[in-house]
mmCIF file of C-alpha atoms and ligand atoms in Angstrom:
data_model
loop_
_atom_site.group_PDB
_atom_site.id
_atom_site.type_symbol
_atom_site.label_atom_id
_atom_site.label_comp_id
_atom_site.label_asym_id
_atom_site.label_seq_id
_atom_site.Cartn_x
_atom_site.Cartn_y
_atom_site.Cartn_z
ATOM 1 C CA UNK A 1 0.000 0.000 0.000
ATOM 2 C CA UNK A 2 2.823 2.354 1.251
ATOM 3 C CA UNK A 3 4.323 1.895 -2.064
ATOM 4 C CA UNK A 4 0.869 3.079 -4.455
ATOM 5 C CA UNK A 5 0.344 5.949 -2.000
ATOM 6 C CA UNK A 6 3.564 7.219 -3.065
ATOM 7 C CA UNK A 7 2.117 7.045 -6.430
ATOM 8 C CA UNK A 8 -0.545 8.645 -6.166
ATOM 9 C CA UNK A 9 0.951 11.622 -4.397
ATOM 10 C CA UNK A 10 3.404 12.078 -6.945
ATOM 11 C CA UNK A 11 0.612 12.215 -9.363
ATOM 12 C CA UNK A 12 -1.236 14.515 -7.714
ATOM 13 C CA UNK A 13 2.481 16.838 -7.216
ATOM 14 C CA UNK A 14 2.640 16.479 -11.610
ATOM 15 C CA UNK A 15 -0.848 17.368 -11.675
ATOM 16 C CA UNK A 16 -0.610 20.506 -9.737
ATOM 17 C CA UNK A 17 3.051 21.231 -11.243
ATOM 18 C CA UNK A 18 1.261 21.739 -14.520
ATOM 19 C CA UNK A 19 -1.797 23.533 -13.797
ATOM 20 C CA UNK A 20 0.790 25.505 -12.229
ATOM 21 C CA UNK A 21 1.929 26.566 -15.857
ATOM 22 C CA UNK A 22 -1.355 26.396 -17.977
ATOM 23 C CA UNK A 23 -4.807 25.981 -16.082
ATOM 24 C CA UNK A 24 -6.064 24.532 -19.347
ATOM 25 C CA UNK A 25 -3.421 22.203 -19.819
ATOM 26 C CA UNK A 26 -5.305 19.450 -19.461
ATOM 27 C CA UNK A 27 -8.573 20.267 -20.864
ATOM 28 C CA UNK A 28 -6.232 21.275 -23.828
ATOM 29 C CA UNK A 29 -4.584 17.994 -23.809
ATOM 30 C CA UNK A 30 -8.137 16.084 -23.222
ATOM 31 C CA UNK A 31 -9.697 16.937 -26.718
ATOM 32 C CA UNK A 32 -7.790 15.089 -29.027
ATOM 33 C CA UNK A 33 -4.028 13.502 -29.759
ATOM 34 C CA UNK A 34 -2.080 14.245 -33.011
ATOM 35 C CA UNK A 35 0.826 12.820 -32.057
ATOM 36 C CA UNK A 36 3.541 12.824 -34.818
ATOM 37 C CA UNK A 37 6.089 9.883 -33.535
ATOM 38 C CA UNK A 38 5.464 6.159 -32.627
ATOM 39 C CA UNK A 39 7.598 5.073 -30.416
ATOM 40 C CA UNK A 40 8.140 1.042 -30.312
ATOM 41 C CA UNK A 41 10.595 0.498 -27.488
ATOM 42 C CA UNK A 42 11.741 -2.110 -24.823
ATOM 43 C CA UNK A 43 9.444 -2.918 -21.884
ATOM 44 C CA UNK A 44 12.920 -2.247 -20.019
ATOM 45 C CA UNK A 45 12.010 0.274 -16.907
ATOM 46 C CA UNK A 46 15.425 1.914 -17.715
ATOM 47 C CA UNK A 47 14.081 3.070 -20.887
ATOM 48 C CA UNK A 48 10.807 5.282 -20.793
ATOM 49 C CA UNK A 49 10.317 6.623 -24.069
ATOM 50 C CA UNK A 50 8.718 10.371 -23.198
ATOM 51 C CA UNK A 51 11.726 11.152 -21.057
ATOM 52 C CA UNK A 52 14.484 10.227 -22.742
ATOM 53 C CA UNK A 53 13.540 12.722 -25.337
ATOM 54 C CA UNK A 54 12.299 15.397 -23.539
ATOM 55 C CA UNK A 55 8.534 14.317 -24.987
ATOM 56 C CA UNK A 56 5.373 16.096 -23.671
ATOM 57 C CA UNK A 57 2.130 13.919 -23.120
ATOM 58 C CA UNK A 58 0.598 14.513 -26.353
ATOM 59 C CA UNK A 59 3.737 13.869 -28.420
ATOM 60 C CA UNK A 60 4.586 10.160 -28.747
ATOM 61 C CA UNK A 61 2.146 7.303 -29.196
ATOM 62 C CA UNK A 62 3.736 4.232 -27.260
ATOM 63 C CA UNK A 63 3.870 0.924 -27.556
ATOM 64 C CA UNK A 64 6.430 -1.446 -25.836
ATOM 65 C CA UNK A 65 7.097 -5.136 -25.398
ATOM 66 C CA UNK A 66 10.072 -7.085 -24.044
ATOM 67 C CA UNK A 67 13.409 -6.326 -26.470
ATOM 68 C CA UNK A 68 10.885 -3.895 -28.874
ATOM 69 C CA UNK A 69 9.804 -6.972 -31.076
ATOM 70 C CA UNK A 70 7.762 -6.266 -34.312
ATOM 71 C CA UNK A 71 6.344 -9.820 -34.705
ATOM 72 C CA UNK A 72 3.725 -10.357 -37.912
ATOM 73 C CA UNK A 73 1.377 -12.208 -35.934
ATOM 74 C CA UNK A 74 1.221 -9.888 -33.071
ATOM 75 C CA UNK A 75 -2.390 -8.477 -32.830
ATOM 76 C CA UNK A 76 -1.386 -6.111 -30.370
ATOM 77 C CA UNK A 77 1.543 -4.387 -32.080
ATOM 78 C CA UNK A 78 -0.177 -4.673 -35.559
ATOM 79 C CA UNK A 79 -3.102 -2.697 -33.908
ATOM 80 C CA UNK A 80 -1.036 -0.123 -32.291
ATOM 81 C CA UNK A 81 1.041 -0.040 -35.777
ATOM 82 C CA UNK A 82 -2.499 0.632 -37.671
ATOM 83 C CA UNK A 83 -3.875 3.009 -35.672
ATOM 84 C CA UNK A 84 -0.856 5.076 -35.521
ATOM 85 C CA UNK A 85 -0.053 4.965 -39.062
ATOM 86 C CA UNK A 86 -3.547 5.199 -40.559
ATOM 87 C CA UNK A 87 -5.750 7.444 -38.183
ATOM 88 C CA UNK A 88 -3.174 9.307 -36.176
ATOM 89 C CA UNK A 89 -1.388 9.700 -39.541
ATOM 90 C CA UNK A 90 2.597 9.549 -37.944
ATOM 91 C CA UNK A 91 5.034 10.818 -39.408
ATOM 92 C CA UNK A 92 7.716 8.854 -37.622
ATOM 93 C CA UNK A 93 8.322 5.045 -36.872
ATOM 94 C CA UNK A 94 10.709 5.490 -33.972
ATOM 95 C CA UNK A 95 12.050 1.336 -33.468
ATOM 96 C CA UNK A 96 14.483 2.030 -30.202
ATOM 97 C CA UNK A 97 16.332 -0.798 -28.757
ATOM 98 C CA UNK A 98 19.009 -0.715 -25.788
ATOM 99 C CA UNK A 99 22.325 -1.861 -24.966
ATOM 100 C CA UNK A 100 22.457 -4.529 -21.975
ATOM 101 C CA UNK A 101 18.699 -5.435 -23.089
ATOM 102 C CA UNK A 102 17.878 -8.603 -20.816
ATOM 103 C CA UNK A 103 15.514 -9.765 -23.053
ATOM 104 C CA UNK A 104 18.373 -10.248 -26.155
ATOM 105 C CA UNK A 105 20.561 -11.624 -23.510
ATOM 106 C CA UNK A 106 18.035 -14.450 -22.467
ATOM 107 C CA UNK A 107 17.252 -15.264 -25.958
ATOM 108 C CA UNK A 108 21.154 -16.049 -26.445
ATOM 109 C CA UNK A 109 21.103 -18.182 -24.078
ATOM 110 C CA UNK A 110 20.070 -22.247 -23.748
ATOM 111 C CA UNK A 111 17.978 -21.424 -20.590
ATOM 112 C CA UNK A 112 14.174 -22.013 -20.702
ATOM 113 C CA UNK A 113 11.808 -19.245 -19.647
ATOM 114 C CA UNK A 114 8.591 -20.912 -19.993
ATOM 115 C CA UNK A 115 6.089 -19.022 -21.732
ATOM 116 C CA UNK A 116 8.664 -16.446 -22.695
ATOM 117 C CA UNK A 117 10.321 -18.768 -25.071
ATOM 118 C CA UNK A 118 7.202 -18.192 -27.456
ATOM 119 C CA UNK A 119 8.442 -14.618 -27.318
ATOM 120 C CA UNK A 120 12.421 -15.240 -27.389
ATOM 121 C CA UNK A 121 11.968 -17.548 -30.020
ATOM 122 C CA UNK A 122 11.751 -14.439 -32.175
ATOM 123 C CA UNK A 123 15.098 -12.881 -31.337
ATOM 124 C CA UNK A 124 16.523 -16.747 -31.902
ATOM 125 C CA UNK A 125 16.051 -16.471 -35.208
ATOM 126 C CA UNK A 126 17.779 -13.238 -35.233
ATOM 127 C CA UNK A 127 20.791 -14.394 -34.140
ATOM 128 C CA UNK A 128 20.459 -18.014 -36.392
ATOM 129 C CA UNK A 129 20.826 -15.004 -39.729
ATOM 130 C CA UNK A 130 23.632 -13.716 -38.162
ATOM 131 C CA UNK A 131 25.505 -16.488 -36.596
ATOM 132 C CA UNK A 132 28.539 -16.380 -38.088
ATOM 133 C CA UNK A 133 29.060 -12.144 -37.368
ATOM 134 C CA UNK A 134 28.040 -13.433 -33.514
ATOM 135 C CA UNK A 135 29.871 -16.038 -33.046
ATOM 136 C CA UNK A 136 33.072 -14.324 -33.769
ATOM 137 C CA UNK A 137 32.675 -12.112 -30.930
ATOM 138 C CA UNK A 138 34.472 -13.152 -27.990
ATOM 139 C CA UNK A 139 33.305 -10.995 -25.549
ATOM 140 C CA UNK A 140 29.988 -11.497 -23.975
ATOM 141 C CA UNK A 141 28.908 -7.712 -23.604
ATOM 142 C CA UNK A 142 30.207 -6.768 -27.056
ATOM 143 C CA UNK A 143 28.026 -9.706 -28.305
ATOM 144 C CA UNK A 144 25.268 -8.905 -26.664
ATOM 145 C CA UNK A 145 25.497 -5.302 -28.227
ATOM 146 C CA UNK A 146 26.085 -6.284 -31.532
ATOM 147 C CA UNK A 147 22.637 -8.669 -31.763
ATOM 148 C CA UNK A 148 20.762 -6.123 -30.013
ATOM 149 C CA UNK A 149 22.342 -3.516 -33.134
ATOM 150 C CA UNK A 150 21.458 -6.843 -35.452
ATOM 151 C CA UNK A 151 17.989 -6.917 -34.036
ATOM 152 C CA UNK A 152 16.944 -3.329 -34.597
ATOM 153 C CA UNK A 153 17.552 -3.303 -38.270
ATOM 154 C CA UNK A 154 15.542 -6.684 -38.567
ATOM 155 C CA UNK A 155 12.935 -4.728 -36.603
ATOM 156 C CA UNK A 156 12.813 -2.284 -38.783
ATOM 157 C CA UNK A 157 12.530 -4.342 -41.565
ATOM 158 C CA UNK A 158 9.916 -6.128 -40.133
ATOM 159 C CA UNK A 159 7.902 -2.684 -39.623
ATOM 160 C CA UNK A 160 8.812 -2.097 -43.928
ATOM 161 C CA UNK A 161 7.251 -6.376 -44.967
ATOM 162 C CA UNK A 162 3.699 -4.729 -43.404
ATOM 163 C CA UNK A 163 1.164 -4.040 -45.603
ATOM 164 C CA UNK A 164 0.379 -0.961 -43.153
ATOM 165 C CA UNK A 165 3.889 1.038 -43.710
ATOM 166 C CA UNK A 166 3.893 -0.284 -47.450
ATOM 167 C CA UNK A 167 0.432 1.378 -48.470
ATOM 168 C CA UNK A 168 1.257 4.089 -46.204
ATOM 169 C CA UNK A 169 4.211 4.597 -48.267
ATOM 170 C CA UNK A 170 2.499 3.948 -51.374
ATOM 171 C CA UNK A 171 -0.289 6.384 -50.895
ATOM 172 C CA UNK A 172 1.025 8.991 -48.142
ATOM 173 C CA UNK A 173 4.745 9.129 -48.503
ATOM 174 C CA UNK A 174 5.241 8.775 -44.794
ATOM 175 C CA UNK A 175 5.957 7.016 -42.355
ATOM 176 C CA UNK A 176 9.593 7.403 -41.991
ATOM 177 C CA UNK A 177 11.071 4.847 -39.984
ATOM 178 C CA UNK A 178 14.443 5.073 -37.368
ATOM 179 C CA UNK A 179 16.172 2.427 -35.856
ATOM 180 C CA UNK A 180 17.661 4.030 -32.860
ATOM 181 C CA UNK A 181 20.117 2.270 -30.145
ATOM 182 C CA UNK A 182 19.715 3.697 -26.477
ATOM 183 C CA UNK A 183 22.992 3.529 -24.896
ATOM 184 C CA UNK A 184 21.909 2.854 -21.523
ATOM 185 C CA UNK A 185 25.772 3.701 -19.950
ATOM 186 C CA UNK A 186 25.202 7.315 -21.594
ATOM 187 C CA UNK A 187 21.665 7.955 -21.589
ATOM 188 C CA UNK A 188 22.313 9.312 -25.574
ATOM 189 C CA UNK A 189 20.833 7.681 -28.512
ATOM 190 C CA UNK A 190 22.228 6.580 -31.850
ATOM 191 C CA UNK A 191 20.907 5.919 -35.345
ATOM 192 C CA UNK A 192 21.152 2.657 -36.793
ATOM 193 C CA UNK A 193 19.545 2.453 -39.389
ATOM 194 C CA UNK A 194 16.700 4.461 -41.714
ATOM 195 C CA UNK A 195 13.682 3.155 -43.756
ATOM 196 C CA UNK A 196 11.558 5.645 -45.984
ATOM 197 C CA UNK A 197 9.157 5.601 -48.677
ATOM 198 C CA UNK A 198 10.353 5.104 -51.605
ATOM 199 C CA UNK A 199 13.534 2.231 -50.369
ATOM 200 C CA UNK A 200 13.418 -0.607 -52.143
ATOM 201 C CA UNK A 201 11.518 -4.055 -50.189
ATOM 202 C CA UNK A 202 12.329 -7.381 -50.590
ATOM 203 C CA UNK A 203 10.439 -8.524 -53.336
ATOM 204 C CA UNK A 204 8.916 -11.561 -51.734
ATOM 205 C CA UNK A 205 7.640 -9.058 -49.228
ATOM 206 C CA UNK A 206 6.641 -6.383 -51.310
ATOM 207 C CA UNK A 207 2.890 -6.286 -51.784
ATOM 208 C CA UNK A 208 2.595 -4.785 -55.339
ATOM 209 C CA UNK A 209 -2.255 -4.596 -55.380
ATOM 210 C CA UNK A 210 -2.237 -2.091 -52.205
HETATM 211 CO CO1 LIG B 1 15.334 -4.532 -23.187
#
């Protein structure tokens, strides 16, 4: 209990702190969201996406699962991934991963998780296309760096085989889409890699009657 009161209090402290600034902040905020970014990042408590870049309620539309996983059978991302791109109308497909992310590290390892092997299984199959790259890394924490870099640009590319981004593309010329890494020793990001209309897709992906 202790620990939700302290919750709530801070709320309440935020709250105040901004109707502080603007007594119609939040009837301002309340009408309607036009967000311009979505933001696909780690689960990872070290990583919350408004604050590391300074956004404003209002700014990012979120979504975030363990190691920031675009999976094509995922009704939840594909939903959030729709709505943003089609009715919100972003501009920007932020993919962020982090160094030290636990969830890459599990998924390198031969431990079972239970359930979350369903979920690992993904990032498995990143590092099976990039074995050979791995597994001449010697050391652990550079390895473990270098699949989570691997994994954002096959996250990416998994945002770019979705019908969603490619009639989006097609029709809109946006989204744009950035692969960022969060370095979590720094608290700075870096770009990895970029994705915008108009880059050519895999053909066997590419859906050419959109
Ligand atoms: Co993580």
């Amino acid at each position: 209990m202790e620990t939700t009161n302290k919750l709530f209090l801070s709320n309440k402290a935020w709250a105040m702190e901004k109707m502080s600034e603007d007594s119609d902040y939040f009837k301002e905020l309340a009408k309607d969201q036009r967000p311009a970014y979505l933001w696909i990042g780690c689960s990872d408590s070290r990583v919350p996406a408004n604050e590391i870049i300074g956004a404003e309620p209002g700014e990012l539309f979120v979504h975030r699962n363990i190691a920031n996983m675009v999976v094509h059978t995922d009704l939840n991302l594909l939903s959030v991934l729709q709505y943003a791109v089609e009715y919100l109308e972003v501009k920007h497909i932020i993919l962020c991963g982090h160094t030290g992310c636990g969830g890459v590290k599990a998924s390198m390892t031969q431990n079972s998780f239970d359930l979350l092997n369903k979920w690992l299984r993904n990032l498995k199959d990143v590092y099976r296309l990039h074995r050979d790259q791995l597994n001449a890394i010697t050391d652990e924490n550079e390895k473990l760096n270098e699949m989570v870099k691997l994994n954002i640009v096959e996250q990416v590319n998994n945002l770019v085989k979705t019908s969603v981004v490619q009639a989006a593309w097609k029709h809109h010329n946006r989204p744009y889409i950035h692969g960022w890494l969060y370095n979590m020793e720094t608290g700075l990001l870096d770009s990895i890699i970029e994705a915008k209309p108009g880059d050519p897709i895999d053909p066997i992906y590419a859906y050419s009657d959109l």
